[in-house]
Every structure is written in structure tokens, then in C-alpha cells.
Coordinates of C-alpha atoms in Angstrom, one line a residue:
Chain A
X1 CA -144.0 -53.8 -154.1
X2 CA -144.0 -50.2 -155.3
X3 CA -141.1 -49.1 -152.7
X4 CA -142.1 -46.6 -149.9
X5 CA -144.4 -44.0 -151.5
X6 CA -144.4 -40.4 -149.9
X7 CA -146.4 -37.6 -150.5
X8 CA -146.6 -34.8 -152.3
X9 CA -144.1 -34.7 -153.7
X10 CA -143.5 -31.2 -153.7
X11 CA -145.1 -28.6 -151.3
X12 CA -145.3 -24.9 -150.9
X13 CA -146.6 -23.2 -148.2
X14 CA -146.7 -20.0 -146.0
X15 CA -145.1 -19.4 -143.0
X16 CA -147.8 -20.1 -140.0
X17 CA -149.8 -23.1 -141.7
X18 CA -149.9 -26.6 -141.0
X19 CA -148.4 -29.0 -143.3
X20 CA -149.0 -32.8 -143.5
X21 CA -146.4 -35.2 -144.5
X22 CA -147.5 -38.7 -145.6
X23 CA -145.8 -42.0 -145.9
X24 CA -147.0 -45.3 -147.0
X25 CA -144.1 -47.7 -146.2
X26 CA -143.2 -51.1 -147.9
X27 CA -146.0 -53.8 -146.9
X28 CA -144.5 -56.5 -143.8
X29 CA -141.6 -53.4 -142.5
X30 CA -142.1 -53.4 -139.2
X31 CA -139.6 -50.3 -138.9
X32 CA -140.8 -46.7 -140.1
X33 CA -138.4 -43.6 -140.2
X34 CA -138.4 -40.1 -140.5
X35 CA -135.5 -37.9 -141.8
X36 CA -134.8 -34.3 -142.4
X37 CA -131.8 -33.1 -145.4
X38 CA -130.7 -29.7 -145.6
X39 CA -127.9 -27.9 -146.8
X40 CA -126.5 -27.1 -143.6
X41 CA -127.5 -29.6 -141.1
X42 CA -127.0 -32.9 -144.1
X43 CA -129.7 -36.0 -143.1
X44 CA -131.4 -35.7 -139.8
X45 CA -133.3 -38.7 -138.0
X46 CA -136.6 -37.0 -136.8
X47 CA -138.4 -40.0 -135.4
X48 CA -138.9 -43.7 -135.6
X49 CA -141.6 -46.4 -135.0
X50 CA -141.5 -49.9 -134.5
X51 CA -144.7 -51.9 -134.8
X52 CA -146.0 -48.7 -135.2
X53 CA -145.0 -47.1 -131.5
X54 CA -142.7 -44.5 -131.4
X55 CA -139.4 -45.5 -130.4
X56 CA -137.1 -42.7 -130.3
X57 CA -138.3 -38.7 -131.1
X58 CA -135.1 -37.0 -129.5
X59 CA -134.4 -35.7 -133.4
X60 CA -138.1 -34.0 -133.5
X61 CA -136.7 -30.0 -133.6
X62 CA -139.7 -29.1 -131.5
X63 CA -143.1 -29.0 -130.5
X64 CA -144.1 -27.7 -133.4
X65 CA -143.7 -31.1 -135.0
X66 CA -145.5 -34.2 -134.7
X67 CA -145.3 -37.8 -136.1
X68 CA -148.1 -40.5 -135.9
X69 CA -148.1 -44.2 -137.1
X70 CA -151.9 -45.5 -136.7
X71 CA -151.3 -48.2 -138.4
X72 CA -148.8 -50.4 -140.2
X73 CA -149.4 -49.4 -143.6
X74 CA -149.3 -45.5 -143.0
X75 CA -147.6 -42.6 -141.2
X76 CA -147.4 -38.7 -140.8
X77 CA -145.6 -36.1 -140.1
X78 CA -146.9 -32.7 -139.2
X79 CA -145.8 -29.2 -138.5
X80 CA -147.9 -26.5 -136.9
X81 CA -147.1 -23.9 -137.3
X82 CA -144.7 -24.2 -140.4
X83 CA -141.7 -21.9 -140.3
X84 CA -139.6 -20.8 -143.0
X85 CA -136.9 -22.9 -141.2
X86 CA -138.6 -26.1 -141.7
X87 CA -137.4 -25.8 -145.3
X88 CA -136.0 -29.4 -146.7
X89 CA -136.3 -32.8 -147.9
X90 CA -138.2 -34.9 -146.1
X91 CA -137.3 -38.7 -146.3
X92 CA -139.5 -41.5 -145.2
X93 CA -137.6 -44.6 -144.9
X94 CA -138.7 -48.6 -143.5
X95 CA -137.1 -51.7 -142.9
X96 CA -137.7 -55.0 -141.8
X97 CA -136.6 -56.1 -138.2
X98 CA -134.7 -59.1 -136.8
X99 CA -130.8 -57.6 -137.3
X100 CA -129.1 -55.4 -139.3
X101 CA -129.0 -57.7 -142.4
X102 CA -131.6 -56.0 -143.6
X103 CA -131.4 -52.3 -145.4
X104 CA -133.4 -48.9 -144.9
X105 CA -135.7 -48.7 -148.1
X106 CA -136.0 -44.7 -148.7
X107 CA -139.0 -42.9 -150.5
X108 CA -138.1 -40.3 -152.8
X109 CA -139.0 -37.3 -150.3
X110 CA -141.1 -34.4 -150.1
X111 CA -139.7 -31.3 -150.8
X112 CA -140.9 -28.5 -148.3
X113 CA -140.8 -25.1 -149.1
X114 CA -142.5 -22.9 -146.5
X115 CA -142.4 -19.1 -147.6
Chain B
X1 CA -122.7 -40.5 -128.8
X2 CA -121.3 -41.2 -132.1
X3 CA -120.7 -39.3 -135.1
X4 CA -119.8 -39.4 -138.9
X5 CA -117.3 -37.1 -140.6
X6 CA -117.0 -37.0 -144.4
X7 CA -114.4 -34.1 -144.8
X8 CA -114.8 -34.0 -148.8
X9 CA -118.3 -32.6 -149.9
X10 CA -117.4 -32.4 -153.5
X11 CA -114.7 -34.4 -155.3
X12 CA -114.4 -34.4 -159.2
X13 CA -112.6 -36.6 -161.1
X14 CA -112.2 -37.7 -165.1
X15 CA -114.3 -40.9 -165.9
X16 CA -112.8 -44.0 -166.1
X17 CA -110.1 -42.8 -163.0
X18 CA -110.0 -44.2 -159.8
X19 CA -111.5 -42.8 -156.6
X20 CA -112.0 -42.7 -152.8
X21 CA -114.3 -41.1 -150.8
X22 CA -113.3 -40.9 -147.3
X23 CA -115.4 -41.7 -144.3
X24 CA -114.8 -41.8 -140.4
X25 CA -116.5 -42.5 -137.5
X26 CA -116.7 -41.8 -133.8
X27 CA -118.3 -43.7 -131.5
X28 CA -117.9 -45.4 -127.9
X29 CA -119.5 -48.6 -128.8
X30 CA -119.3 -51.6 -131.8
X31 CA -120.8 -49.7 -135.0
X32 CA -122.5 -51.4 -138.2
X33 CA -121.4 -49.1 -141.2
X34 CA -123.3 -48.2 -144.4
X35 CA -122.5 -46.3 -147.6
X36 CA -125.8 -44.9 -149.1
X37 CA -126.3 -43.1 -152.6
X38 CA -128.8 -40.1 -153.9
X39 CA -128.9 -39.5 -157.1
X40 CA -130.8 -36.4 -158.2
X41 CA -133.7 -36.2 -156.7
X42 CA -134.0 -39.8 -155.8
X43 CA -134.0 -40.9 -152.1
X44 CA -131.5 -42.8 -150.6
X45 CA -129.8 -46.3 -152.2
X46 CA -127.8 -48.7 -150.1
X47 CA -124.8 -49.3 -151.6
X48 CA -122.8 -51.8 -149.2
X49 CA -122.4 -52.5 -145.9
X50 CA -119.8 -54.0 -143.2
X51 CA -122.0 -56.0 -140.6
X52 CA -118.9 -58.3 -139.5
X53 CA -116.9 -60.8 -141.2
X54 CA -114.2 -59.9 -143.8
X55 CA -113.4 -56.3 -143.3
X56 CA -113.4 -55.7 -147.5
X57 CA -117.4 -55.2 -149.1
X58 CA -118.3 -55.2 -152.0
X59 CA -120.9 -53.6 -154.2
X60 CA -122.2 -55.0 -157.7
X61 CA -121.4 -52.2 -159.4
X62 CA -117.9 -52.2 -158.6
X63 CA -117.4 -49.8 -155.5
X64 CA -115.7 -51.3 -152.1
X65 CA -115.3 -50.4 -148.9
X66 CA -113.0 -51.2 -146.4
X67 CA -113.4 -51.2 -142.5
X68 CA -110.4 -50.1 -140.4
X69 CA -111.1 -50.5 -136.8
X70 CA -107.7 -49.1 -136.0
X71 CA -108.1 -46.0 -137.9
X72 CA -112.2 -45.9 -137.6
X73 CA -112.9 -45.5 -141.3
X74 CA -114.6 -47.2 -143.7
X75 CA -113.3 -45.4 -146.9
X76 CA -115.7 -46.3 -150.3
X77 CA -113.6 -46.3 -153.3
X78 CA -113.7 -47.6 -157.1
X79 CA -110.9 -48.3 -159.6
X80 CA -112.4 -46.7 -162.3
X81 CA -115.4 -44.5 -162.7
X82 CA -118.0 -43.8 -165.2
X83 CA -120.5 -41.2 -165.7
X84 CA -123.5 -42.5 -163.9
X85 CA -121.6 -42.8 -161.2
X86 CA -122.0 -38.7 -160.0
X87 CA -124.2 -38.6 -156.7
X88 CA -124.2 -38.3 -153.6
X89 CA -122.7 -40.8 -151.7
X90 CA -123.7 -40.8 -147.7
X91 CA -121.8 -42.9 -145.1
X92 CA -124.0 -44.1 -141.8
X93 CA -123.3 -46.2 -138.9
X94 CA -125.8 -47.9 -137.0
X95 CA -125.0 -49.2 -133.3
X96 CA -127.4 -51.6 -133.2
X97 CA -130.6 -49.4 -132.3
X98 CA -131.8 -49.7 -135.7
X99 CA -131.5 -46.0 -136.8
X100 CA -128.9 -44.6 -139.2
X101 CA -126.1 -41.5 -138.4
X102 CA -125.4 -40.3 -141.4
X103 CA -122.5 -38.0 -142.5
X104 CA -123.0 -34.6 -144.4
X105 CA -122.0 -36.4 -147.9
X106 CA -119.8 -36.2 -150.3
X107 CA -120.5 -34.9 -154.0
X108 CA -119.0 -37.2 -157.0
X109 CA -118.8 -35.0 -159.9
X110 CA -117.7 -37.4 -162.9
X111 CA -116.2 -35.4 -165.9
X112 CA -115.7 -36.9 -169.6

């Protein structure tokens, strides 16, 4: 398996559009998160799915973001309207359920710059 | 509500010294504890972690960890360093609803 895949990889935008955040989690992971890292608030949980229904958005900043799971091979995040604020690393992680023996598999993040 | 504190964000040391990166935890329930590495522009690694059982992990690369109920750490630490070994290294706790806390991180800077 190629590991969770995220993309872009890099993206630049201007304050006031939308921006779409994409994740491809590791085939039969059951669990799908989102995280935030910045410099001053460290790695954030945004939101997670199981089975691909939102289990827990308290970590979503606002309305302006939104996370969807329509199926098990593929998620988003979105922000509209983007802020400069929104500025960060955004990590996709997954993991497969049944106990903690199992680990959070990260992607390598998208790295949001909103000018 | 819990919490994870990692008071050093950046610690440097010489290769082939010994180190420890200090982690702590709050929380009102039984916590699972994770140490997670970045390197440069990477995601996230799981490094060990301290389910139950013997309070000493292991990594293969030769970090531990060591889970102190009393003191509610779980301090990561290696007896001697090399160069590949600077990243960032992230402690998390889980308490059993599947999603990670994670501290702010601590910086290993490895010098020759």
C-alpha cells in the first residue's frame, strides 16, 4: 500500500477563496483523521470519521470549515472562505479499528498558505 | 479533559551523547501514550507506545520510554545519538476514543 496520500501538496491561495483538501487513506482503515500544525497552536485534531461518519468535529475552528468522508477510500476538507489564519499543515491520518494496538498512519500534509 | 506538556521545544546535543526528552500528561481518566516523530517535511512516524504491560518500550532504533503513573510522564530517551536522529519528536495520549492529544514538540538538534 502506498501509505495515505494527500493532496496538493502545496497550496497557495487568496484570502476569501475556497480551498479543497483531499485525502485518500490506507485501503481496509476504518478510521480517518484530520489534523492542523502550526507554530503556535502545535497539532490540532480537526475532525474524525469512523466507517466514514463523523465522529467527533469539536476541533473544526468554525463554520467556515467542512470535512466530508463519502466513502471509504476518500475524504475532504474544505474552507470557505479561506483566511490568512488558516495558514498550516494539514495532516491526514487513518488507522485500523478494534483497540489501540494499532497506530495512526500520517500523510505527508498539505501545506496551506492563504495570502 | 486532558492535556500534554512538552516543556523543551528545542534541545541540542553532540552525536553519539545521551538524551531525554521530557513528556507529561494530564488527564482524569486511564491514558494510552504515544511518542511520534516528523522529520522534515514528512508526516508523522510512530515511534513507540505504552498500551499496558511493562512500563519500559522500546523502539528498534534504540529510543525508550518509560511510563510513570506516579509522576504522569512518559519521558523518551536514548543512550547515544546519531545524526539522523534530529526531528521532531511529538508525545500523544489517547483515552481510548481513538483520537490522539498531542504535545507542542520538542526539537532534537543533533550536532557532530
Amino acid at each position: 500500500d502506498a501509505g495515505v496520500i494527500q493532496s496538493p501538496r502545496h497550496e497557495v491561495t487568496e484570502m476569501g477563496q475556497e480551498v479543497t483538501l483531499r485525502c485518500k487513506p490506507i485501503s481496509g482503515h476504518d478510521y480517518l483523521f484530520w489534523y492542523r500544525q502550526t507554530m503556535m497552536r502545535g497539532l490540532e485534531l480537526l475532525i474524525y470519521f469512523n466507517n466514514n461518519v463523523p465522529i467527533d468535529d469539536s476541533g473544526m475552528p468554525e463554520d467556515r470549515f467542512s470535512a466530508k468522508m463519502p466513502n471509504a477510500s476518500f475524504s475532504t476538507l474544505k474552507i470557505q472562505p479561506s483566511e490568512p489564519r488558516d495558514s498550516a499543515v494539514y495532516f491526514c491520518a487513518s488507522s485500523l479499528g478494534g483497540g489501540l494496538k494499532t497506530e495512526a498512519f500520517f500523510g505527508q500534509g498539505t501545506r496551506l498558505t492563504v495570502v | 479533559a486532558q492535556s500534554v506538556t512538552q516543556l523543551d521545544s528545542q534541545v541540542p546535543v553532540f552525536e553519539e551523547a545521551p538524551v531525554e526528552l521530557r513528556c507529561n500528561y494530564s488527564s482524569s481518566v486511564s491514558v494510552y501514550l504515544f511518542w511520534y516523530v516528523q522529520y522534515p517535511n514528512q508526516g508523522l512516524q510512530l515511534l513507540l507506545k505504552y498500551l499496558s504491560g511493562s512500563t519500559l518500550v522500546e523502539s528498534i532504533n534504540g529510543f525508550e520510554a518509560e511510563f510513570n503513573k506516579s509522576q504522569t510522564s512518559f519521558h523518551l530517551r536514548k543512550p547515544s545519538v546519531h545524526i539522523s536522529d534530529t526531528a521532531e519528536y511529538f508525545c500523544a495520549l489517547d483515552t481510548g476514543r481513538r483520537a490522539l492529544t498531542f504535545g507542542s514538540g520538542t526539537r532534537l538538534q543533533v550536532q557532530p
